Amino acid sequence: MTQVCIIGAGPAGLLLGHLLRAEGVDCLVLERQSPDYVLGRIRAGVLERVTVDLMERLGLDARLKAEGLVHDGFNLADGERLIRIDIAALTGGHVVVYGQTELTKDLMDACGPRGLEVVYEAANVALHDVESDAPHVTYEKDGRLHRVDARIIVGCDGFHGPSRKAIPASVGKNYEREYPFGWLGILADVPPCNHELIYANHERGFALASMRSHTRSRYYVDVPLTEKIEDWPDERIWDELSIRLGPDAAAHITRGPALEKSIAPLRSFVFAPMRHGSLLLCGDAAHIVPPTGAKGLNLAASDVLYAAQALTAFFKRNDADAISGYSDKALARVWKSERFSWSLTRLMHRFPEDGPFERAMQVAELDYIASSVAAQTSIAENYVGLPV
Ligand code: RFL
Ligand code: PHB
């Protein structure tokens, strides 16, 4: 028996586990994959304050502080022009570039010393009786079936995990938008072409220049969903980046062998409500944003913050209202990030169904942003992260 059973040891599950442990709430984390598999997934790179603050509160921010790159701005590229969004001047804040892999590693390394129990390679995780006050979870490991009784289950098991599916269709609603392209990402040990991120809308398609450190770069181009990674040898990706990012950036691109290459589909998705009975959902288990706004991991962090507050109030002060209020509180922030991620995706990508009118709207919007402090401020305050 445990107070909280957390499903999934990605950033959401591990952050929540550590926060609950720090409050003296019992919990157990079940993860389908091995630690190495989890760390092999290359994903987010940009942290908002909410995420950095949680790591600081946990006292797990030593490496993030030492190695994270503070970014005071980023750029939107439109053909030849770079429109700089000066986050620091417009909002007083900044974002920190620090890979999700590194953050996950910091959280993983702290599990042993802090007594956070994670069962890796837990197969066939299934949720039972989530509507009741006595739910339980079953899983298989080492050829045996295990059962975990808990008072609360928190689904942090990503978009494809079993938690959301444990909520009956009659109770929840899916809001969904799929995009007709994916992002082909390349990671390489080469210096970045620019000291800040560049999001480019070129007639050949979208490109993003990002980084993990001064010596490791992360780049993306959008590709039709029919595209296969085998058709994209490294040189083809570098050639495409050099065109789409524009001549100034191209002049500073250093090419190198790919450490990792993958294609990720783009999706906007929200499942509501984010609580049903004794089950709460956090992070990608409840919602997906297209990566254009760099919001996915940060939304997982704000969900976890709200969930930790609610569960602490429940277990320490017997406050059941905190749990009932979790979904509305989390969704209020989720929807605003969904809107921002969708609108930046719309602005920066070429959609196959778009004609000259839609293209003219993109040009006009970018032109407006370039000339309007108000428009830049709106983008900056969303990018830096809305208040929690
Ligand atoms: P995760 O990271 O998917 O973790 C879920 C965990 O649950 C496990 N799991 C199960 N465990 C037990 N039983 C089962 N049946 C299970 N099924 C799944 C999984 O193995 C996994 O360990 O979800 P979480 O924790 O909610 O975290 C969300 C973030 O990972 C995600 O939102 C971000 O990576 C999105 N994202 C970005 N977010 C940002 O904030 N900033 C960015 O710059 C950014 N860039 C990105 C991104 C996502 C990308 N891809 C590949 C989708 C760039 C890309 C390309
Ligand atoms: C990344 O570095 O992987 C990254 C950065 C910004 C985004 C998405 C991904 O918007």
GROMACS .gro file of C-alpha atoms and ligand atoms in nm:
model
  453
    1MET     CA    1   0.000   0.000   0.000
    2THR     CA    2   0.125   0.345  -0.087
    3GLN     CA    3  -0.044   0.685  -0.072
    4VAL     CA    4   0.033   0.772  -0.437
    5CYS     CA    5   0.117   0.544  -0.729
    6ILE     CA    6   0.275   0.743  -1.015
    7ILE     CA    7   0.275   0.586  -1.361
    8GLY     CA    8   0.566   0.696  -1.583
    9ALA     CA    9   0.917   0.811  -1.490
   10GLY     CA   10   0.958   1.085  -1.748
   11PRO     CA   11   1.011   1.439  -1.625
   12ALA     CA   12   0.652   1.472  -1.495
   13GLY     CA   13   0.657   1.148  -1.293
   14LEU     CA   14   1.002   1.203  -1.143
   15LEU     CA   15   0.939   1.568  -1.057
   16LEU     CA   16   0.612   1.476  -0.886
   17GLY     CA   17   0.771   1.185  -0.701
   18HIS     CA   18   1.047   1.406  -0.561
   19LEU     CA   19   0.804   1.682  -0.462
   20LEU     CA   20   0.581   1.435  -0.278
   21ARG     CA   21   0.877   1.268  -0.105
   22ALA     CA   22   0.995   1.612   0.008
   23GLU     CA   23   0.651   1.664   0.170
   24GLY     CA   24   0.660   1.324   0.336
   25VAL     CA   25   0.390   1.173   0.111
   26ASP     CA   26   0.455   0.804   0.026
   27CYS     CA   27   0.479   0.723  -0.341
   28LEU     CA   28   0.595   0.462  -0.586
   29VAL     CA   29   0.677   0.523  -0.954
   30LEU     CA   30   0.620   0.255  -1.223
   31GLU     CA   31   0.803   0.291  -1.557
   32ARG     CA   32   0.768   0.067  -1.859
   33GLN     CA   33   1.116   0.132  -2.003
   34SER     CA   34   1.471   0.099  -1.869
   35PRO     CA   35   1.658   0.406  -1.736
   36ASP     CA   36   1.887   0.406  -2.042
   37TYR     CA   37   1.593   0.402  -2.279
   38VAL     CA   38   1.432   0.697  -2.100
   39LEU     CA   39   1.759   0.893  -2.116
   40GLY     CA   40   1.805   0.810  -2.485
   41ARG     CA   41   1.498   1.010  -2.588
   42ILE     CA   42   1.607   1.350  -2.716
   43ARG     CA   43   1.329   1.597  -2.661
   44ALA     CA   44   1.282   1.940  -2.511
   45GLY     CA   45   1.553   2.198  -2.474
   46VAL     CA   46   1.397   2.518  -2.341
   47LEU     CA   47   1.298   2.558  -1.976
   48GLU     CA   48   1.063   2.820  -1.840
   49ARG     CA   49   1.091   2.958  -1.493
   50VAL     CA   50   0.831   2.718  -1.351
   51THR     CA   51   1.054   2.422  -1.441
   52VAL     CA   52   1.375   2.585  -1.318
   53ASP     CA   53   1.202   2.689  -0.993
   54LEU     CA   54   1.086   2.333  -0.922
   55MET     CA   55   1.441   2.201  -0.966
   56GLU     CA   56   1.567   2.476  -0.736
   57ARG     CA   57   1.302   2.403  -0.474
   58LEU     CA   58   1.409   2.038  -0.479
   59GLY     CA   59   1.775   2.139  -0.444
   60LEU     CA   60   1.849   1.955  -0.769
   61ASP     CA   61   1.952   2.256  -0.975
   62ALA     CA   62   2.332   2.255  -0.925
   63ARG     CA   63   2.411   2.126  -1.274
   64LEU     CA   64   2.126   2.322  -1.434
   65LYS     CA   65   2.269   2.642  -1.282
   66ALA     CA   66   2.623   2.557  -1.388
   67GLU     CA   67   2.554   2.427  -1.739
   68GLY     CA   68   2.216   2.575  -1.842
   69LEU     CA   69   2.238   2.861  -2.092
   70VAL     CA   70   2.034   3.168  -1.998
   71HIS     CA   71   1.865   3.311  -2.310
   72ASP     CA   72   1.734   3.666  -2.302
   73GLY     CA   73   1.577   3.646  -2.646
   74PHE     CA   74   1.506   3.440  -2.957
   75ASN     CA   75   1.452   3.509  -3.327
   76LEU     CA   76   1.183   3.464  -3.588
   77ALA     CA   77   1.327   3.453  -3.940
   78ASP     CA   78   1.125   3.554  -4.242
   79GLY     CA   79   1.324   3.508  -4.559
   80GLU     CA   80   1.622   3.736  -4.517
   81ARG     CA   81   1.512   3.919  -4.201
   82LEU     CA   82   1.565   3.821  -3.837
   83ILE     CA   83   1.303   3.953  -3.596
   84ARG     CA   84   1.451   3.942  -3.247
   85ILE     CA   85   1.210   3.896  -2.959
   86ASP     CA   86   1.389   4.050  -2.663
   87ILE     CA   87   1.235   3.845  -2.382
   88ALA     CA   88   1.439   4.011  -2.108
   89ALA     CA   89   1.359   4.368  -2.210
   90LEU     CA   90   0.992   4.293  -2.278
   91THR     CA   91   0.914   4.075  -1.974
   92GLY     CA   92   1.205   4.099  -1.729
   93GLY     CA   93   1.241   3.721  -1.752
   94HIS     CA   94   1.444   3.468  -1.949
   95VAL     CA   95   1.442   3.102  -2.050
   96VAL     CA   96   1.712   2.845  -1.983
   97VAL     CA   97   1.843   2.608  -2.249
   98TYR     CA   98   1.906   2.274  -2.076
   99GLY     CA   99   1.815   1.940  -2.233
  100GLN     CA  100   1.523   1.734  -2.105
  101THR     CA  101   1.768   1.442  -2.099
  102GLU     CA  102   1.992   1.627  -1.852
  103LEU     CA  103   1.698   1.731  -1.634
  104THR     CA  104   1.570   1.372  -1.630
  105LYS     CA  105   1.919   1.246  -1.542
  106ASP     CA  106   1.942   1.490  -1.248
  107LEU     CA  107   1.603   1.368  -1.122
  108MET     CA  108   1.700   1.001  -1.173
  109ASP     CA  109   2.034   1.036  -0.995
  110ALA     CA  110   1.856   1.179  -0.689
  111CYS     CA  111   1.611   0.886  -0.656
  112GLY     CA  112   1.849   0.657  -0.462
  113PRO     CA  113   1.978   0.920  -0.218
  114ARG     CA  114   1.627   1.057  -0.153
  115GLY     CA  115   1.450   0.725  -0.125
  116LEU     CA  116   1.218   0.771  -0.424
  117GLU     CA  117   1.137   0.420  -0.540
  118VAL     CA  118   1.107   0.370  -0.916
  119VAL     CA  119   1.030   0.029  -1.066
  120TYR     CA  120   1.175   0.027  -1.419
  121GLU     CA  121   1.074  -0.224  -1.688
  122ALA     CA  122   0.729  -0.267  -1.535
  123ALA     CA  123   0.528  -0.439  -1.811
  124ASN     CA  124   0.152  -0.435  -1.875
  125VAL     CA  125   0.077  -0.163  -1.621
  126ALA     CA  126  -0.302  -0.153  -1.572
  127LEU     CA  127  -0.521   0.077  -1.360
  128HIS     CA  128  -0.818  -0.058  -1.166
  129ASP     CA  129  -1.112   0.098  -0.977
  130VAL     CA  130  -0.999   0.455  -1.043
  131GLU     CA  131  -1.347   0.581  -0.963
  132SER     CA  132  -1.328   0.445  -0.609
  133ASP     CA  133  -1.135   0.560  -0.302
  134ALA     CA  134  -0.931   0.241  -0.316
  135PRO     CA  135  -0.783   0.210  -0.664
  136HIS     CA  136  -0.498  -0.024  -0.750
  137VAL     CA  137  -0.243  -0.082  -1.023
  138THR     CA  138  -0.111  -0.412  -1.153
  139TYR     CA  139   0.207  -0.475  -1.350
  140GLU     CA  140   0.435  -0.758  -1.450
  141LYS     CA  141   0.802  -0.781  -1.374
  142ASP     CA  142   1.048  -1.072  -1.369
  143GLY     CA  143   0.770  -1.309  -1.472
  144ARG     CA  144   0.547  -1.216  -1.177
  145LEU     CA  145   0.226  -1.016  -1.146
  146HIS     CA  146   0.247  -0.736  -0.887
  147ARG     CA  147  -0.031  -0.531  -0.730
  148VAL     CA  148   0.003  -0.180  -0.583
  149ASP     CA  149  -0.283  -0.047  -0.370
  150ALA     CA  150  -0.290   0.330  -0.350
  151ARG     CA  151  -0.519   0.609  -0.236
  152ILE     CA  152  -0.442   0.817  -0.548
  153ILE     CA  153  -0.298   0.727  -0.890
  154VAL     CA  154  -0.125   0.992  -1.099
  155GLY     CA  155  -0.087   0.920  -1.471
  156CYS     CA  156   0.243   1.073  -1.592
  157ASP     CA  157   0.277   0.815  -1.867
  158GLY     CA  158   0.285   1.035  -2.175
  159PHE     CA  159   0.051   1.044  -2.473
  160HIS     CA  160   0.046   0.667  -2.536
  161GLY     CA  161   0.027   0.546  -2.173
  162PRO     CA  162  -0.267   0.359  -2.019
  163SER     CA  163  -0.378   0.622  -1.762
  164ARG     CA  164  -0.590   0.849  -1.981
  165LYS     CA  165  -0.753   0.542  -2.134
  166ALA     CA  166  -0.867   0.434  -1.785
  167ILE     CA  167  -1.111   0.727  -1.786
  168PRO     CA  168  -1.440   0.629  -1.953
  169ALA     CA  169  -1.515   0.802  -2.285
  170SER     CA  170  -1.846   0.919  -2.139
  171VAL     CA  171  -1.659   1.127  -1.879
  172GLY     CA  172  -1.384   1.291  -2.083
  173LYS     CA  173  -1.353   1.483  -2.403
  174ASN     CA  174  -1.067   1.490  -2.656
  175TYR     CA  175  -0.981   1.813  -2.835
  176GLU     CA  176  -0.742   1.739  -3.117
  177ARG     CA  177  -0.566   1.887  -3.419
  178GLU     CA  178  -0.313   1.697  -3.624
  179TYR     CA  179  -0.066   1.873  -3.850
  180PRO     CA  180   0.030   1.751  -4.195
  181PHE     CA  181   0.404   1.748  -4.118
  182GLY     CA  182   0.656   1.636  -3.859
  183TRP     CA  183   0.984   1.775  -3.730
  184LEU     CA  184   1.300   1.600  -3.841
  185GLY     CA  185   1.557   1.665  -3.568
  186ILE     CA  186   1.934   1.630  -3.575
  187LEU     CA  187   2.167   1.646  -3.275
  188ALA     CA  188   2.539   1.700  -3.340
  189ASP     CA  189   2.851   1.792  -3.146
  190VAL     CA  190   2.913   2.115  -3.332
  191PRO     CA  191   2.890   2.476  -3.209
  192PRO     CA  192   2.549   2.639  -3.267
  193CYS     CA  193   2.517   2.873  -3.567
  194ASN     CA  194   2.376   3.151  -3.349
  195HIS     CA  195   2.389   3.227  -2.976
  196GLU     CA  196   2.005   3.238  -2.964
  197LEU     CA  197   1.736   3.018  -3.118
  198ILE     CA  198   1.612   3.094  -3.470
  199TYR     CA  199   1.264   2.983  -3.586
  200ALA     CA  200   1.248   3.025  -3.965
  201ASN     CA  201   0.956   3.030  -4.207
  202HIS     CA  202   1.112   2.978  -4.551
  203GLU     CA  203   0.934   2.899  -4.874
  204ARG     CA  204   1.083   2.549  -4.858
  205GLY     CA  205   0.943   2.504  -4.508
  206PHE     CA  206   1.014   2.553  -4.138
  207ALA     CA  207   1.353   2.529  -3.971
  208LEU     CA  208   1.471   2.573  -3.613
  209ALA     CA  209   1.826   2.630  -3.495
  210SER     CA  210   1.859   2.532  -3.130
  211MET     CA  211   2.130   2.395  -2.904
  212ARG     CA  212   2.213   2.201  -2.592
  213SER     CA  213   2.544   2.371  -2.508
  214HIS     CA  214   2.816   2.581  -2.670
  215THR     CA  215   2.944   2.267  -2.840
  216ARG     CA  216   2.623   2.072  -2.908
  217SER     CA  217   2.357   2.182  -3.158
  218ARG     CA  218   2.001   2.073  -3.214
  219TYR     CA  219   1.834   2.158  -3.545
  220TYR     CA  220   1.495   2.077  -3.696
  221VAL     CA  221   1.329   2.101  -4.039
  222ASP     CA  222   0.967   2.018  -4.104
  223VAL     CA  223   0.896   1.731  -4.343
  224PRO     CA  224   0.579   1.570  -4.480
  225LEU     CA  225   0.460   1.282  -4.260
  226THR     CA  226   0.525   1.040  -4.545
  227GLU     CA  227   0.899   1.108  -4.524
  228LYS     CA  228   1.135   0.833  -4.397
  229ILE     CA  229   1.441   0.903  -4.186
  230GLU     CA  230   1.649   0.679  -4.420
  231ASP     CA  231   1.588   0.932  -4.697
  232TRP     CA  232   1.761   1.201  -4.495
  233PRO     CA  233   2.135   1.141  -4.483
  234ASP     CA  234   2.310   1.400  -4.265
  235GLU     CA  235   2.431   1.608  -4.561
  236ARG     CA  236   2.079   1.646  -4.695
  237ILE     CA  237   1.964   1.785  -4.359
  238TRP     CA  238   2.257   2.029  -4.338
  239ASP     CA  239   2.189   2.146  -4.696
  240GLU     CA  240   1.823   2.204  -4.618
  241LEU     CA  241   1.900   2.389  -4.294
  242SER     CA  242   2.145   2.614  -4.477
  243ILE     CA  243   1.874   2.717  -4.721
  244ARG     CA  244   1.585   2.755  -4.479
  245LEU     CA  245   1.769   2.939  -4.201
  246GLY     CA  246   1.887   3.207  -4.443
  247PRO     CA  247   2.232   3.316  -4.560
  248ASP     CA  248   2.355   3.475  -4.235
  249ALA     CA  249   2.284   3.169  -4.024
  250ALA     CA  250   2.404   2.938  -4.303
  251ALA     CA  251   2.742   3.109  -4.302
  252HIS     CA  252   2.783   3.005  -3.938
  253ILE     CA  253   2.651   2.648  -3.954
  254THR     CA  254   2.913   2.390  -3.863
  255ARG     CA  255   2.828   2.048  -4.001
  256GLY     CA  256   2.899   1.725  -3.818
  257PRO     CA  257   2.782   1.365  -3.790
  258ALA     CA  258   2.440   1.313  -3.633
  259LEU     CA  259   2.440   1.176  -3.278
  260GLU     CA  260   2.066   1.131  -3.311
  261LYS     CA  261   1.810   1.181  -3.587
  262SER     CA  262   1.435   1.132  -3.561
  263ILE     CA  263   1.102   1.250  -3.700
  264ALA     CA  264   0.835   1.361  -3.451
  265PRO     CA  265   0.476   1.418  -3.563
  266LEU     CA  266   0.311   1.745  -3.459
  267ARG     CA  267  -0.014   1.742  -3.269
  268SER     CA  268  -0.233   1.965  -3.055
  269PHE     CA  269  -0.434   1.763  -2.806
  270VAL     CA  270  -0.618   1.822  -2.480
  271PHE     CA  271  -0.809   1.569  -2.273
  272ALA     CA  272  -1.049   1.717  -2.020
  273PRO     CA  273  -1.105   1.677  -1.732
  274MET     CA  274  -0.757   1.598  -1.600
  275ARG     CA  275  -0.899   1.418  -1.295
  276HIS     CA  276  -1.149   1.139  -1.261
  277GLY     CA  277  -1.219   0.991  -0.917
  278SER     CA  278  -0.886   0.897  -0.764
  279LEU     CA  279  -0.688   0.940  -1.088
  280LEU     CA  280  -0.506   1.261  -1.184
  281LEU     CA  281  -0.330   1.315  -1.518
  282CYS     CA  282  -0.014   1.527  -1.560
  283GLY     CA  283   0.191   1.629  -1.864
  284ASP     CA  284   0.172   1.460  -2.204
  285ALA     CA  285  -0.074   1.203  -2.062
  286ALA     CA  286  -0.336   1.479  -2.072
  287HIS     CA  287  -0.219   1.715  -2.345
  288ILE     CA  288   0.021   1.758  -2.635
  289VAL     CA  289   0.141   2.080  -2.795
  290PRO     CA  290   0.333   2.110  -3.120
  291PRO     CA  291   0.694   2.184  -3.019
  292THR     CA  292   0.704   2.527  -3.185
  293GLY     CA  293   0.636   2.714  -2.859
  294ALA     CA  294   0.874   2.497  -2.649
  295LYS     CA  295   0.590   2.438  -2.404
  296GLY     CA  296   0.543   2.060  -2.355
  297LEU     CA  297   0.789   1.995  -2.075
  298ASN     CA  298   0.704   2.324  -1.907
  299LEU     CA  299   0.333   2.242  -1.905
  300ALA     CA  300   0.419   1.907  -1.750
  301ALA     CA  301   0.605   2.101  -1.480
  302SER     CA  302   0.311   2.333  -1.404
  303ASP     CA  303   0.069   2.037  -1.388
  304VAL     CA  304   0.305   1.867  -1.145
  305LEU     CA  305   0.329   2.179  -0.931
  306TYR     CA  306  -0.052   2.197  -0.904
  307ALA     CA  307  -0.082   1.821  -0.847
  308ALA     CA  308   0.182   1.827  -0.571
  309GLN     CA  309   0.002   2.116  -0.401
  310ALA     CA  310  -0.332   1.934  -0.421
  311LEU     CA  311  -0.194   1.601  -0.298
  312THR     CA  312  -0.003   1.761  -0.013
  313ALA     CA  313  -0.319   1.945   0.098
  314PHE     CA  314  -0.512   1.618   0.075
  315PHE     CA  315  -0.268   1.394   0.261
  316LYS     CA  316  -0.148   1.650   0.517
  317ARG     CA  317  -0.468   1.846   0.583
  318ASN     CA  318  -0.740   1.614   0.463
  319ASP     CA  319  -0.842   1.879   0.209
  320ALA     CA  320  -1.033   1.692  -0.064
  321ASP     CA  321  -1.136   2.017  -0.240
  322ALA     CA  322  -0.776   2.066  -0.348
  323ILE     CA  323  -0.798   1.747  -0.552
  324SER     CA  324  -1.137   1.838  -0.699
  325GLY     CA  325  -0.995   2.176  -0.809
  326TYR     CA  326  -0.684   2.032  -0.977
  327SER     CA  327  -0.825   1.984  -1.326
  328ASP     CA  328  -0.968   2.335  -1.370
  329LYS     CA  329  -0.653   2.494  -1.235
  330ALA     CA  330  -0.422   2.295  -1.462
  331LEU     CA  331  -0.642   2.329  -1.772
  332ALA     CA  332  -0.656   2.709  -1.742
  333ARG     CA  333  -0.281   2.721  -1.805
  334VAL     CA  334  -0.283   2.432  -2.053
  335TRP     CA  335  -0.532   2.601  -2.286
  336LYS     CA  336  -0.329   2.922  -2.304
  337SER     CA  337  -0.014   2.730  -2.393
  338GLU     CA  338  -0.211   2.528  -2.648
  339ARG     CA  339  -0.324   2.852  -2.807
  340PHE     CA  340   0.026   2.997  -2.819
  341SER     CA  341   0.184   2.678  -2.957
  342TRP     CA  342  -0.086   2.645  -3.222
  343SER     CA  343  -0.062   3.009  -3.330
  344LEU     CA  344   0.320   3.004  -3.354
  345THR     CA  345   0.296   2.678  -3.551
  346ARG     CA  346   0.041   2.837  -3.784
  347LEU     CA  347   0.262   3.143  -3.833
  348MET     CA  348   0.591   2.963  -3.894
  349HIS     CA  349   0.496   2.662  -4.113
  350ARG     CA  350   0.380   2.625  -4.474
  351PHE     CA  351   0.058   2.425  -4.475
  352PRO     CA  352  -0.009   2.223  -4.791
  353GLU     CA  353  -0.364   2.356  -4.811
  354ASP     CA  354  -0.252   2.720  -4.790
  355GLY     CA  355  -0.293   2.943  -5.094
  356PRO     CA  356  -0.157   3.289  -5.168
  357PHE     CA  357  -0.401   3.451  -4.926
  358GLU     CA  358  -0.284   3.247  -4.625
  359ARG     CA  359   0.077   3.311  -4.723
  360ALA     CA  360   0.007   3.684  -4.743
  361MET     CA  361  -0.144   3.666  -4.393
  362GLN     CA  362   0.178   3.510  -4.260
  363VAL     CA  363   0.390   3.779  -4.426
  364ALA     CA  364   0.164   4.053  -4.288
  365GLU     CA  365   0.171   3.905  -3.939
  366LEU     CA  366   0.548   3.873  -3.935
  367ASP     CA  367   0.574   4.229  -4.066
  368TYR     CA  368   0.341   4.347  -3.791
  369ILE     CA  369   0.544   4.163  -3.526
  370ALA     CA  370   0.865   4.316  -3.661
  371SER     CA  371   0.724   4.667  -3.618
  372SER     CA  372   0.510   4.637  -3.304
  373VAL     CA  373   0.640   4.630  -2.948
  374ALA     CA  374   0.291   4.524  -2.836
  375ALA     CA  375   0.298   4.218  -3.065
  376GLN     CA  376   0.652   4.129  -2.956
  377THR     CA  377   0.552   4.166  -2.590
  378SER     CA  378   0.262   3.925  -2.636
  379ILE     CA  379   0.492   3.666  -2.794
  380ALA     CA  380   0.762   3.721  -2.532
  381GLU     CA  381   0.530   3.680  -2.233
  382ASN     CA  382   0.393   3.356  -2.372
  383TYR     CA  383   0.736   3.222  -2.466
  384VAL     CA  384   0.892   3.304  -2.130
  385GLY     CA  385   0.600   3.126  -1.959
  386LEU     CA  386   0.266   3.249  -1.828
  387PRO     CA  387   0.231   3.280  -1.449
  388VAL     CA  388   0.152   2.969  -1.245
  389RFL     P1  389   0.706   1.165  -2.123
  389RFL     O1  390   0.839   1.235  -2.127
  389RFL     O2  391   0.654   1.107  -2.248
  389RFL     O3  392   0.718   1.051  -2.012
  389RFL     C1  393   0.619   0.954  -1.997
  389RFL     C2  394   0.682   0.831  -1.934
  389RFL     O4  395   0.581   0.732  -1.916
  389RFL     C3  396   0.632   0.607  -1.958
  389RFL     N1  397   0.524   0.517  -1.995
  389RFL     C4  398   0.482   0.415  -1.918
  389RFL     N2  399   0.519   0.376  -1.797
  389RFL     C5  400   0.456   0.266  -1.746
  389RFL     N3  401   0.362   0.195  -1.815
  389RFL     C6  402   0.323   0.232  -1.938
  389RFL     N4  403   0.233   0.161  -2.007
  389RFL     C7  404   0.382   0.348  -1.995
  389RFL     N5  405   0.368   0.414  -2.113
  389RFL     C8  406   0.453   0.517  -2.111
  389RFL     C9  407   0.723   0.642  -2.074
  389RFL     O5  408   0.818   0.541  -2.102
  389RFL    C10  409   0.787   0.772  -2.024
  389RFL     O6  410   0.906   0.748  -1.952
  389RFL     O7  411   0.593   1.259  -2.065
  389RFL     P2  412   0.598   1.374  -1.953
  389RFL     O8  413   0.676   1.328  -1.833
  389RFL     O9  414   0.460   1.423  -1.941
  389RFL    O10  415   0.690   1.489  -2.018
  389RFL    C11  416   0.647   1.560  -2.129
  389RFL    C12  417   0.765   1.599  -2.217
  389RFL    O11  418   0.845   1.486  -2.242
  389RFL    C13  419   0.720   1.662  -2.350
  389RFL    O12  420   0.608   1.746  -2.332
  389RFL    C14  421   0.831   1.746  -2.415
  389RFL    O13  422   0.941   1.666  -2.450
  389RFL    C15  423   0.779   1.819  -2.538
  389RFL     N6  424   0.884   1.893  -2.608
  389RFL    C16  425   0.928   2.016  -2.562
  389RFL     N7  426   0.881   2.068  -2.445
  389RFL    C17  427   0.931   2.185  -2.395
  389RFL    O14  428   0.884   2.231  -2.289
  389RFL     N8  429   1.031   2.256  -2.459
  389RFL    C18  430   1.085   2.210  -2.576
  389RFL    O15  431   1.178   2.273  -2.625
  389RFL    C19  432   1.032   2.088  -2.633
  389RFL     N9  433   1.081   2.038  -2.747
  389RFL    C20  434   0.939   1.840  -2.726
  389RFL    C21  435   1.038   1.916  -2.795
  389RFL    C22  436   0.899   1.715  -2.774
  389RFL    C23  437   0.954   1.667  -2.890
  389RFL    N10  438   0.912   1.538  -2.932
  389RFL    C24  439   0.998   1.437  -2.976
  389RFL    C25  440   0.777   1.495  -2.906
  389RFL    C26  441   1.093   1.869  -2.910
  389RFL    C27  442   1.050   1.745  -2.961
  389RFL    C28  443   1.111   1.701  -3.092
  390PHB     C1  444   1.499   2.192  -2.882
  390PHB     O1  445   1.610   2.247  -2.856
  390PHB     O2  446   1.488   2.070  -2.891
  390PHB     C2  447   1.380   2.278  -2.903
  390PHB     C3  448   1.389   2.415  -2.880
  390PHB     C4  449   1.278   2.495  -2.901
  390PHB     C5  450   1.160   2.440  -2.945
  390PHB     C6  451   1.151   2.304  -2.966
  390PHB     C7  452   1.262   2.222  -2.946
  390PHB     O3  453   1.054   2.521  -2.967
   0.00000   0.00000   0.00000
